Each structure stands twice: as structure tokens, then as C-alpha cells.
PDB file of C-alpha atoms in Angstrom:
ATOM      1  CA  ASP A1067      70.314  75.053  60.774  1.00  0.00           C
ATOM      2  CA  SER A1068      69.724  73.336  64.267  1.00  0.00           C
ATOM      3  CA  GLY A1069      66.150  72.324  63.242  1.00  0.00           C
ATOM      4  CA  VAL A1070      64.862  74.496  66.460  1.00  0.00           C
ATOM      5  CA  THR A1071      63.174  77.877  65.083  1.00  0.00           C
ATOM      6  CA  GLN A1072      62.369  80.904  67.057  1.00  0.00           C
ATOM      7  CA  THR A1073      60.076  84.234  66.273  1.00  0.00           C
ATOM      8  CA  PRO A1074      60.356  86.854  65.876  1.00  0.00           C
ATOM      9  CA  LYS A1075      64.457  87.436  64.923  1.00  0.00           C
ATOM     10  CA  HIS A1076      64.012  91.103  66.437  1.00  0.00           C
ATOM     11  CA  LEU A1077      61.968  92.833  68.639  1.00  0.00           C
ATOM     12  CA  ILE A1078      61.920  96.581  69.609  1.00  0.00           C
ATOM     13  CA  THR A1079      59.277  97.530  72.359  1.00  0.00           C
ATOM     14  CA  ALA A1080      58.810  99.953  74.994  1.00  0.00           C
ATOM     15  CA  THR A1081      59.658  99.679  78.823  1.00  0.00           C
ATOM     16  CA  GLY A1082      56.479  98.858  80.749  1.00  0.00           C
ATOM     17  CA  GLN A1083      55.026  96.659  77.483  1.00  0.00           C
ATOM     18  CA  ARG A1084      54.683  92.901  77.269  1.00  0.00           C
ATOM     19  CA  VAL A1085      56.075  90.632  74.667  1.00  0.00           C
ATOM     20  CA  THR A1086      55.880  86.788  73.641  1.00  0.00           C
ATOM     21  CA  LEU A1087      58.656  84.927  71.940  1.00  0.00           C
ATOM     22  CA  ARG A1088      58.006  81.556  70.601  1.00  0.00           C
ATOM     23  CA  CYS A1089      60.238  78.649  70.171  1.00  0.00           C
ATOM     24  CA  SER A1090      59.212  75.324  68.129  1.00  0.00           C
ATOM     25  CA  PRO A1091      61.850  72.643  68.906  1.00  0.00           C
ATOM     26  CA  ARG A1092      63.518  70.236  66.558  1.00  0.00           C
ATOM     27  CA  SER A1093      60.888  67.559  64.938  1.00  0.00           C
ATOM     28  CA  GLY A1094      60.561  64.808  67.946  1.00  0.00           C
ATOM     29  CA  ASP A1095      62.202  66.940  70.612  1.00  0.00           C
ATOM     30  CA  LEU A1096      60.217  66.389  73.928  1.00  0.00           C
ATOM     31  CA  SER A1097      62.263  68.848  76.388  1.00  0.00           C
ATOM     32  CA  VAL A1098      62.900  72.582  75.634  1.00  0.00           C
ATOM     33  CA  TYR A1099      65.061  74.934  77.626  1.00  0.00           C
ATOM     34  CA  TRP A1100      65.190  79.136  77.614  1.00  0.00           C
ATOM     35  CA  TYR A1101      68.594  80.841  78.491  1.00  0.00           C
ATOM     36  CA  GLN A1102      69.052  84.702  78.258  1.00  0.00           C
ATOM     37  CA  GLN A1103      72.214  86.361  76.830  1.00  0.00           C
ATOM     38  CA  SER A1104      73.140  89.799  77.692  1.00  0.00           C
ATOM     39  CA  LEU A1105      76.281  91.461  78.168  1.00  0.00           C
ATOM     40  CA  ASP A1106      76.150  92.222  81.900  1.00  0.00           C
ATOM     41  CA  GLN A1107      75.128  88.426  82.595  1.00  0.00           C
ATOM     42  CA  GLY A1108      76.459  86.777  80.077  1.00  0.00           C
ATOM     43  CA  LEU A1109      74.198  83.217  79.256  1.00  0.00           C
ATOM     44  CA  GLN A1110      71.930  82.545  81.836  1.00  0.00           C
ATOM     45  CA  PHE A1111      69.371  79.274  81.992  1.00  0.00           C
ATOM     46  CA  LEU A1112      66.197  80.651  82.709  1.00  0.00           C
ATOM     47  CA  ILE A1113      63.556  77.527  82.786  1.00  0.00           C
ATOM     48  CA  GLN A1114      63.109  74.217  81.085  1.00  0.00           C
ATOM     49  CA  TYR A1115      59.796  72.594  80.238  1.00  0.00           C
ATOM     50  CA  TYR A1116      59.402  68.277  79.303  1.00  0.00           C
ATOM     51  CA  ASN A1117      56.779  67.137  77.665  1.00  0.00           C
ATOM     52  CA  GLY A1118      54.320  70.183  78.509  1.00  0.00           C
ATOM     53  CA  GLU A1119      55.638  70.330  82.330  1.00  0.00           C
ATOM     54  CA  GLU A1120      58.272  72.821  84.187  1.00  0.00           C
ATOM     55  CA  ARG A1121      60.714  70.761  84.699  1.00  0.00           C
ATOM     56  CA  ALA A1122      63.464  73.064  86.361  1.00  0.00           C
ATOM     57  CA  LYS A1123      63.772  76.727  86.809  1.00  0.00           C
ATOM     58  CA  GLY A1124      67.014  78.924  86.770  1.00  0.00           C
ATOM     59  CA  ASN A1125      67.263  82.849  86.945  1.00  0.00           C
ATOM     60  CA  ILE A1126      63.713  83.856  85.965  1.00  0.00           C
ATOM     61  CA  LEU A1127      62.489  86.842  86.953  1.00  0.00           C
ATOM     62  CA  GLU A1128      59.122  86.904  88.354  1.00  0.00           C
ATOM     63  CA  ARG A1129      57.705  88.905  85.602  1.00  0.00           C
ATOM     64  CA  PHE A1130      58.741  86.214  82.859  1.00  0.00           C
ATOM     65  CA  SER A1131      56.661  83.071  82.594  1.00  0.00           C
ATOM     66  CA  ALA A1132      56.943  80.268  80.395  1.00  0.00           C
ATOM     67  CA  GLN A1133      54.531  77.437  78.688  1.00  0.00           C
ATOM     68  CA  GLN A1134      55.093  74.694  76.485  1.00  0.00           C
ATOM     69  CA  PHE A1135      51.753  73.419  74.106  1.00  0.00           C
ATOM     70  CA  PRO A1136      50.378  70.112  73.777  1.00  0.00           C
ATOM     71  CA  ASP A1137      52.428  70.627  70.120  1.00  0.00           C
ATOM     72  CA  LEU A1138      55.476  70.978  71.828  1.00  0.00           C
ATOM     73  CA  HIS A1139      56.282  74.441  70.873  1.00  0.00           C
ATOM     74  CA  SER A1140      56.963  76.835  73.570  1.00  0.00           C
ATOM     75  CA  GLU A1141      56.611  80.647  74.563  1.00  0.00           C
ATOM     76  CA  LEU A1142      58.253  83.020  77.020  1.00  0.00           C
ATOM     77  CA  ASN A1143      56.163  85.334  78.472  1.00  0.00           C
ATOM     78  CA  LEU A1144      58.384  88.587  79.558  1.00  0.00           C
ATOM     79  CA  SER A1145      56.311  91.454  81.404  1.00  0.00           C
ATOM     80  CA  SER A1146      56.793  95.174  82.905  1.00  0.00           C
ATOM     81  CA  LEU A1147      59.672  95.231  80.848  1.00  0.00           C
ATOM     82  CA  GLU A1148      62.359  96.974  81.958  1.00  0.00           C
ATOM     83  CA  LEU A1149      65.899  98.648  80.062  1.00  0.00           C
ATOM     84  CA  GLY A1150      68.058  95.870  81.410  1.00  0.00           C
ATOM     85  CA  ASP A1151      65.585  92.480  79.561  1.00  0.00           C
ATOM     86  CA  SER A1152      67.276  93.713  76.592  1.00  0.00           C
ATOM     87  CA  ALA A1153      69.184  90.436  75.220  1.00  0.00           C
ATOM     88  CA  LEU A1154      69.301  87.750  73.137  1.00  0.00           C
ATOM     89  CA  TYR A1155      67.019  85.093  74.219  1.00  0.00           C
ATOM     90  CA  PHE A1156      67.796  81.822  72.922  1.00  0.00           C
ATOM     91  CA  CYS A1157      65.414  78.565  72.988  1.00  0.00           C
ATOM     92  CA  ALA A1158      67.444  75.002  73.118  1.00  0.00           C
ATOM     93  CA  SER A1159      65.524  71.605  72.230  1.00  0.00           C
ATOM     94  CA  SER A1160      66.775  68.430  73.285  1.00  0.00           C
ATOM     95  CA  ALA A1161      64.993  64.757  72.636  1.00  0.00           C
ATOM     96  CA  LEU A1162      64.906  64.150  76.191  1.00  0.00           C
ATOM     97  CA  PRO A1163      66.648  65.738  79.351  1.00  0.00           C
ATOM     98  CA  GLY A1164      70.413  65.054  80.149  1.00  0.00           C
ATOM     99  CA  PRO A1165      73.319  63.581  78.466  1.00  0.00           C
ATOM    100  CA  PRO A1166      73.809  62.090  75.847  1.00  0.00           C
ATOM    101  CA  TYR A1167      70.921  63.949  74.359  1.00  0.00           C
ATOM    102  CA  GLU A1168      72.782  67.330  72.744  1.00  0.00           C
ATOM    103  CA  GLN A1169      70.669  70.294  72.913  1.00  0.00           C
ATOM    104  CA  TYR A1170      70.010  71.994  69.857  1.00  0.00           C
ATOM    105  CA  PHE A1171      70.163  76.032  69.698  1.00  0.00           C
ATOM    106  CA  GLY A1172      67.621  78.180  68.019  1.00  0.00           C
ATOM    107  CA  PRO A1173      68.985  81.366  66.347  1.00  0.00           C
ATOM    108  CA  GLY A1174      67.926  83.303  69.148  1.00  0.00           C
ATOM    109  CA  THR A1175      65.193  86.811  69.298  1.00  0.00           C
ATOM    110  CA  ARG A1176      66.655  89.657  69.947  1.00  0.00           C
ATOM    111  CA  LEU A1177      65.053  92.026  72.510  1.00  0.00           C
ATOM    112  CA  THR A1178      65.638  95.549  72.645  1.00  0.00           C
ATOM    113  CA  VAL A1179      63.682  97.270  75.207  1.00  0.00           C
ATOM    114  CA  THR A1180      63.398 101.200  74.500  1.00  0.00           C
TER     115      THR A1180
ATOM    116  CA  ALA B 398      75.092  75.281  91.557  1.00  0.00           C
ATOM    117  CA  GLN B 399      78.082  73.737  89.196  1.00  0.00           C
ATOM    118  CA  SER B 400      79.997  76.368  87.955  1.00  0.00           C
ATOM    119  CA  VAL B 401      82.843  77.002  84.853  1.00  0.00           C
ATOM    120  CA  THR B 402      85.754  79.528  85.052  1.00  0.00           C
ATOM    121  CA  GLN B 403      87.152  80.255  80.925  1.00  0.00           C
ATOM    122  CA  LEU B 404      90.165  82.079  81.474  1.00  0.00           C
ATOM    123  CA  GLY B 405      90.815  84.772  79.309  1.00  0.00           C
ATOM    124  CA  SER B 406      87.954  86.609  77.813  1.00  0.00           C
ATOM    125  CA  HIS B 407      89.772  87.193  74.624  1.00  0.00           C
ATOM    126  CA  VAL B 408      92.744  85.001  72.562  1.00  0.00           C
ATOM    127  CA  SER B 409      94.065  85.440  69.520  1.00  0.00           C
ATOM    128  CA  VAL B 410      96.400  83.385  67.888  1.00  0.00           C
ATOM    129  CA  SER B 411      97.986  83.371  64.193  1.00  0.00           C
ATOM    130  CA  GLU B 412      96.619  81.334  61.457  1.00  0.00           C
ATOM    131  CA  GLY B 413      98.192  77.690  61.679  1.00  0.00           C
ATOM    132  CA  ALA B 414      99.256  78.116  65.464  1.00  0.00           C
ATOM    133  CA  LEU B 415      97.862  76.022  68.684  1.00  0.00           C
ATOM    134  CA  VAL B 416      94.674  77.066  69.553  1.00  0.00           C
ATOM    135  CA  LEU B 417      94.040  76.496  73.774  1.00  0.00           C
ATOM    136  CA  LEU B 418      90.945  77.947  75.217  1.00  0.00           C
ATOM    137  CA  ARG B 419      91.025  77.373  79.219  1.00  0.00           C
ATOM    138  CA  CYS B 420      88.265  76.241  81.207  1.00  0.00           C
ATOM    139  CA  ASN B 421      88.209  75.185  85.092  1.00  0.00           C
ATOM    140  CA  TYR B 422      85.006  73.682  86.914  1.00  0.00           C
ATOM    141  CA  SER B 423      83.881  73.823  90.507  1.00  0.00           C
ATOM    142  CA  SER B 424      82.890  70.451  91.621  1.00  0.00           C
ATOM    143  CA  SER B 425      83.936  67.521  93.519  1.00  0.00           C
ATOM    144  CA  VAL B 426      81.816  65.272  91.619  1.00  0.00           C
ATOM    145  CA  PRO B 427      82.917  65.119  87.777  1.00  0.00           C
ATOM    146  CA  PRO B 428      79.711  67.056  86.034  1.00  0.00           C
ATOM    147  CA  TYR B 429      79.006  67.033  82.483  1.00  0.00           C
ATOM    148  CA  LEU B 430      81.009  69.272  80.320  1.00  0.00           C
ATOM    149  CA  PHE B 431      80.811  70.990  77.178  1.00  0.00           C
ATOM    150  CA  TRP B 432      82.353  73.084  74.645  1.00  0.00           C
ATOM    151  CA  TYR B 433      80.102  75.662  72.737  1.00  0.00           C
ATOM    152  CA  VAL B 434      80.968  77.782  69.763  1.00  0.00           C
ATOM    153  CA  GLN B 435      78.778  80.762  68.335  1.00  0.00           C
ATOM    154  CA  TYR B 436      79.372  82.481  65.294  1.00  0.00           C
ATOM    155  CA  PRO B 437      78.362  86.323  64.847  1.00  0.00           C
ATOM    156  CA  ASN B 438      74.535  86.614  64.990  1.00  0.00           C
ATOM    157  CA  GLN B 439      74.264  82.680  65.791  1.00  0.00           C
ATOM    158  CA  GLY B 440      72.984  80.437  67.769  1.00  0.00           C
ATOM    159  CA  LEU B 441      75.381  78.045  69.827  1.00  0.00           C
ATOM    160  CA  GLN B 442      76.358  75.048  68.390  1.00  0.00           C
ATOM    161  CA  LEU B 443      78.375  72.288  70.340  1.00  0.00           C
ATOM    162  CA  LEU B 444      81.266  71.438  69.629  1.00  0.00           C
ATOM    163  CA  LEU B 445      82.052  68.443  72.175  1.00  0.00           C
ATOM    164  CA  LYS B 446      80.890  67.153  75.654  1.00  0.00           C
ATOM    165  CA  TYR B 447      82.432  65.060  78.254  1.00  0.00           C
ATOM    166  CA  THR B 448      79.979  62.554  79.943  1.00  0.00           C
ATOM    167  CA  SER B 449      82.502  60.575  82.058  1.00  0.00           C
ATOM    168  CA  ALA B 450      83.654  57.929  79.350  1.00  0.00           C
ATOM    169  CA  ALA B 451      87.227  58.417  77.924  1.00  0.00           C
ATOM    170  CA  THR B 452      88.919  61.618  79.174  1.00  0.00           C
ATOM    171  CA  LEU B 453      89.952  62.918  75.722  1.00  0.00           C
ATOM    172  CA  VAL B 454      86.770  63.871  73.905  1.00  0.00           C
ATOM    173  CA  LYS B 455      87.081  64.812  70.193  1.00  0.00           C
ATOM    174  CA  GLY B 456      84.634  66.794  68.787  1.00  0.00           C
ATOM    175  CA  ILE B 457      84.237  68.933  65.255  1.00  0.00           C
ATOM    176  CA  ASN B 458      86.094  70.848  63.003  1.00  0.00           C
ATOM    177  CA  GLY B 459      89.045  69.169  64.356  1.00  0.00           C
ATOM    178  CA  PHE B 460      88.578  70.678  68.186  1.00  0.00           C
ATOM    179  CA  GLU B 461      89.741  68.274  71.319  1.00  0.00           C
ATOM    180  CA  ALA B 462      89.389  68.703  74.898  1.00  0.00           C
ATOM    181  CA  GLU B 463      90.635  66.610  77.690  1.00  0.00           C
ATOM    182  CA  PHE B 464      89.213  65.730  81.247  1.00  0.00           C
ATOM    183  CA  LYS B 465      91.635  66.429  83.711  1.00  0.00           C
ATOM    184  CA  LYS B 466      89.878  65.254  87.228  1.00  0.00           C
ATOM    185  CA  SER B 467      93.232  66.410  89.448  1.00  0.00           C
ATOM    186  CA  GLU B 468      93.046  69.802  87.614  1.00  0.00           C
ATOM    187  CA  THR B 469      89.529  70.497  87.697  1.00  0.00           C
ATOM    188  CA  SER B 470      89.819  71.476  84.163  1.00  0.00           C
ATOM    189  CA  PHE B 471      88.561  70.644  80.542  1.00  0.00           C
ATOM    190  CA  HIS B 472      91.141  72.537  78.041  1.00  0.00           C
ATOM    191  CA  LEU B 473      89.817  73.164  74.627  1.00  0.00           C
ATOM    192  CA  THR B 474      92.778  72.551  71.904  1.00  0.00           C
ATOM    193  CA  LYS B 475      93.116  72.825  68.264  1.00  0.00           C
ATOM    194  CA  PRO B 476      96.593  71.724  66.284  1.00  0.00           C
ATOM    195  CA  SER B 477      96.163  74.320  63.539  1.00  0.00           C
ATOM    196  CA  ALA B 478      93.870  77.342  63.628  1.00  0.00           C
ATOM    197  CA  HIS B 479      91.855  78.383  60.662  1.00  0.00           C
ATOM    198  CA  MET B 480      90.491  81.713  59.658  1.00  0.00           C
ATOM    199  CA  SER B 481      87.124  80.381  60.044  1.00  0.00           C
ATOM    200  CA  ASP B 482      87.543  79.298  63.882  1.00  0.00           C
ATOM    201  CA  ALA B 483      87.320  83.214  64.687  1.00  0.00           C
ATOM    202  CA  ALA B 484      84.195  83.358  66.949  1.00  0.00           C
ATOM    203  CA  GLU B 485      83.068  82.823  70.727  1.00  0.00           C
ATOM    204  CA  TYR B 486      83.580  79.896  72.650  1.00  0.00           C
ATOM    205  CA  PHE B 487      81.482  78.486  75.847  1.00  0.00           C
ATOM    206  CA  CYS B 488      82.270  76.351  77.907  1.00  0.00           C
ATOM    207  CA  ALA B 489      79.138  74.882  80.001  1.00  0.00           C
ATOM    208  CA  VAL B 490      78.707  72.650  82.829  1.00  0.00           C
ATOM    209  CA  SER B 491      75.456  70.775  83.556  1.00  0.00           C
ATOM    210  CA  ASP B 492      74.865  69.114  86.953  1.00  0.00           C
ATOM    211  CA  ARG B 493      74.342  65.106  86.925  1.00  0.00           C
ATOM    212  CA  SER B 494      71.147  65.750  88.832  1.00  0.00           C
ATOM    213  CA  PRO B 495      67.806  64.972  87.138  1.00  0.00           C
ATOM    214  CA  THR B 496      65.935  67.862  89.536  1.00  0.00           C
ATOM    215  CA  SER B 497      68.467  70.569  87.669  1.00  0.00           C
ATOM    216  CA  GLY B 498      67.138  69.444  84.205  1.00  0.00           C
ATOM    217  CA  TYR B 499      70.657  69.283  82.936  1.00  0.00           C
ATOM    218  CA  ALA B 500      70.227  72.884  82.331  1.00  0.00           C
ATOM    219  CA  LEU B 501      73.643  74.429  81.429  1.00  0.00           C
ATOM    220  CA  ASN B 502      75.361  77.034  83.047  1.00  0.00           C
ATOM    221  CA  PHE B 503      77.601  78.295  80.593  1.00  0.00           C
ATOM    222  CA  GLY B 504      81.270  80.600  81.455  1.00  0.00           C
ATOM    223  CA  LYS B 505      81.447  84.150  80.792  1.00  0.00           C
ATOM    224  CA  GLY B 506      83.180  83.206  76.875  1.00  0.00           C
ATOM    225  CA  THR B 507      86.394  83.512  75.134  1.00  0.00           C
ATOM    226  CA  SER B 508      86.603  85.477  72.092  1.00  0.00           C
ATOM    227  CA  LEU B 509      89.035  84.194  69.479  1.00  0.00           C
ATOM    228  CA  LEU B 510      91.018  85.723  67.135  1.00  0.00           C
ATOM    229  CA  VAL B 511      92.599  84.519  64.440  1.00  0.00           C
ATOM    230  CA  THR B 512      94.976  86.535  62.358  1.00  0.00           C
ATOM    231  CA  PRO B 513      96.994  85.799  59.297  1.00  0.00           C
TER     232      PRO B 513
END
């Protein structure tokens, strides 16, 4: 158990819909990362937050957005969903950005778009 | 952006045999390098990391990796495979620039099969 929690574990929804994925980092960790894992694209970095502020962006679509709240939990919002958005979405947290601080991964949310 | 290439999407070894999983990075400046393991239906777990200290890095579960600048490689090894090592292994790289957020760029992964 990494200490990072993600809800829900599974999510099935239809094309065009909007969903919210939630992540609670390890106690005391200030930095949250979101990653997407799909068969086509592999593991891709989406976006990073540090202490409530966006710090870095990766291959995140404009239909996707995220935020980190004052209690440090983070939410990833996916809208106008397409079949290709079906993937495993991971959240990771670290005490501070960068080595030697390890990124701890949550168990993921599996999103299926039908 | 930094990237890594993992050679071999599937590797099969016998129990007790040497495990060798290959990873090459593309950068003229040595980046931070990592190996992660993913067991079925689970998240990723860090095996080991290279942050420019010792070039031979020891990790958990008996794994180690050697950073070779001349070969731009960071191969993962384990002297004797166990059945429990069967999993997906990912090599990852992180840029040294703070503007990158130190996000991880992952390779495509190598699925390790251990046979009795």
C-alpha cells in the first residue's frame, strides 16, 4: 500500500459524458502527478500540481483539466469523453518535486468509455 | 524531452536464471533514471533510481541497475529469477530541469515471464 488513494476504482460511462477522478496523496506530500496508461500510448504524464498550483503539463488534452485543493487532494476532470479516453489513470504523489523524493503511485482508476 | 527505449516487449527466463531487462536513454546530459514494476491490477512500485551518485544502484527484491554513460544505458538485472518476479517493468526518465516538474517519461514496458 503506497498510501495514495484513488476513487473510484472503476468507472464506466458513455461517449460525450464528463467524469471526475479523485486522488488523495500520501500524508504530507505536496506534489501530485497524473498519468494515463493505455494500450496505444503506454504510460503518459498528464499534469502536475504542487501545493495547489499547476507546476508542469504533459500530453494533456484540452478536454481534460485538473486541480489541487487546499487539503492537497486532487481531481482530474475528463469531459466530452471519447472511446479513446478509455485507460487506466494513475495519480502519484511526492513530498516535493524531484529526486531524491520518490513518486508513490496509487492503484489507479480504470475508465471505460462505451 | 527526455525519453527511454526498452528493448524487448517480452522477456522469458527460467526460475533461477539471470534476469536482464534493457533500457537506453536519449540525452547528452545524464538524466534521473528509474525502474518501476507493475504487478497485475496494481499501481507502479519503484524498484530503484539513479540520481548521479553511485553508478551501480541496488534496489528492492534483489534487483540492481548500472548506469553506463558511454552506452547511454541503464539495464536492470537480477542474478536469480523467482516466480514472483513475473510482472511488467518500466524504465523511466526525469529531466533535471525544475520546469519539467520532474515528471516521469516512461518506456513502453517489458513483460517478464518466469517459467518453472
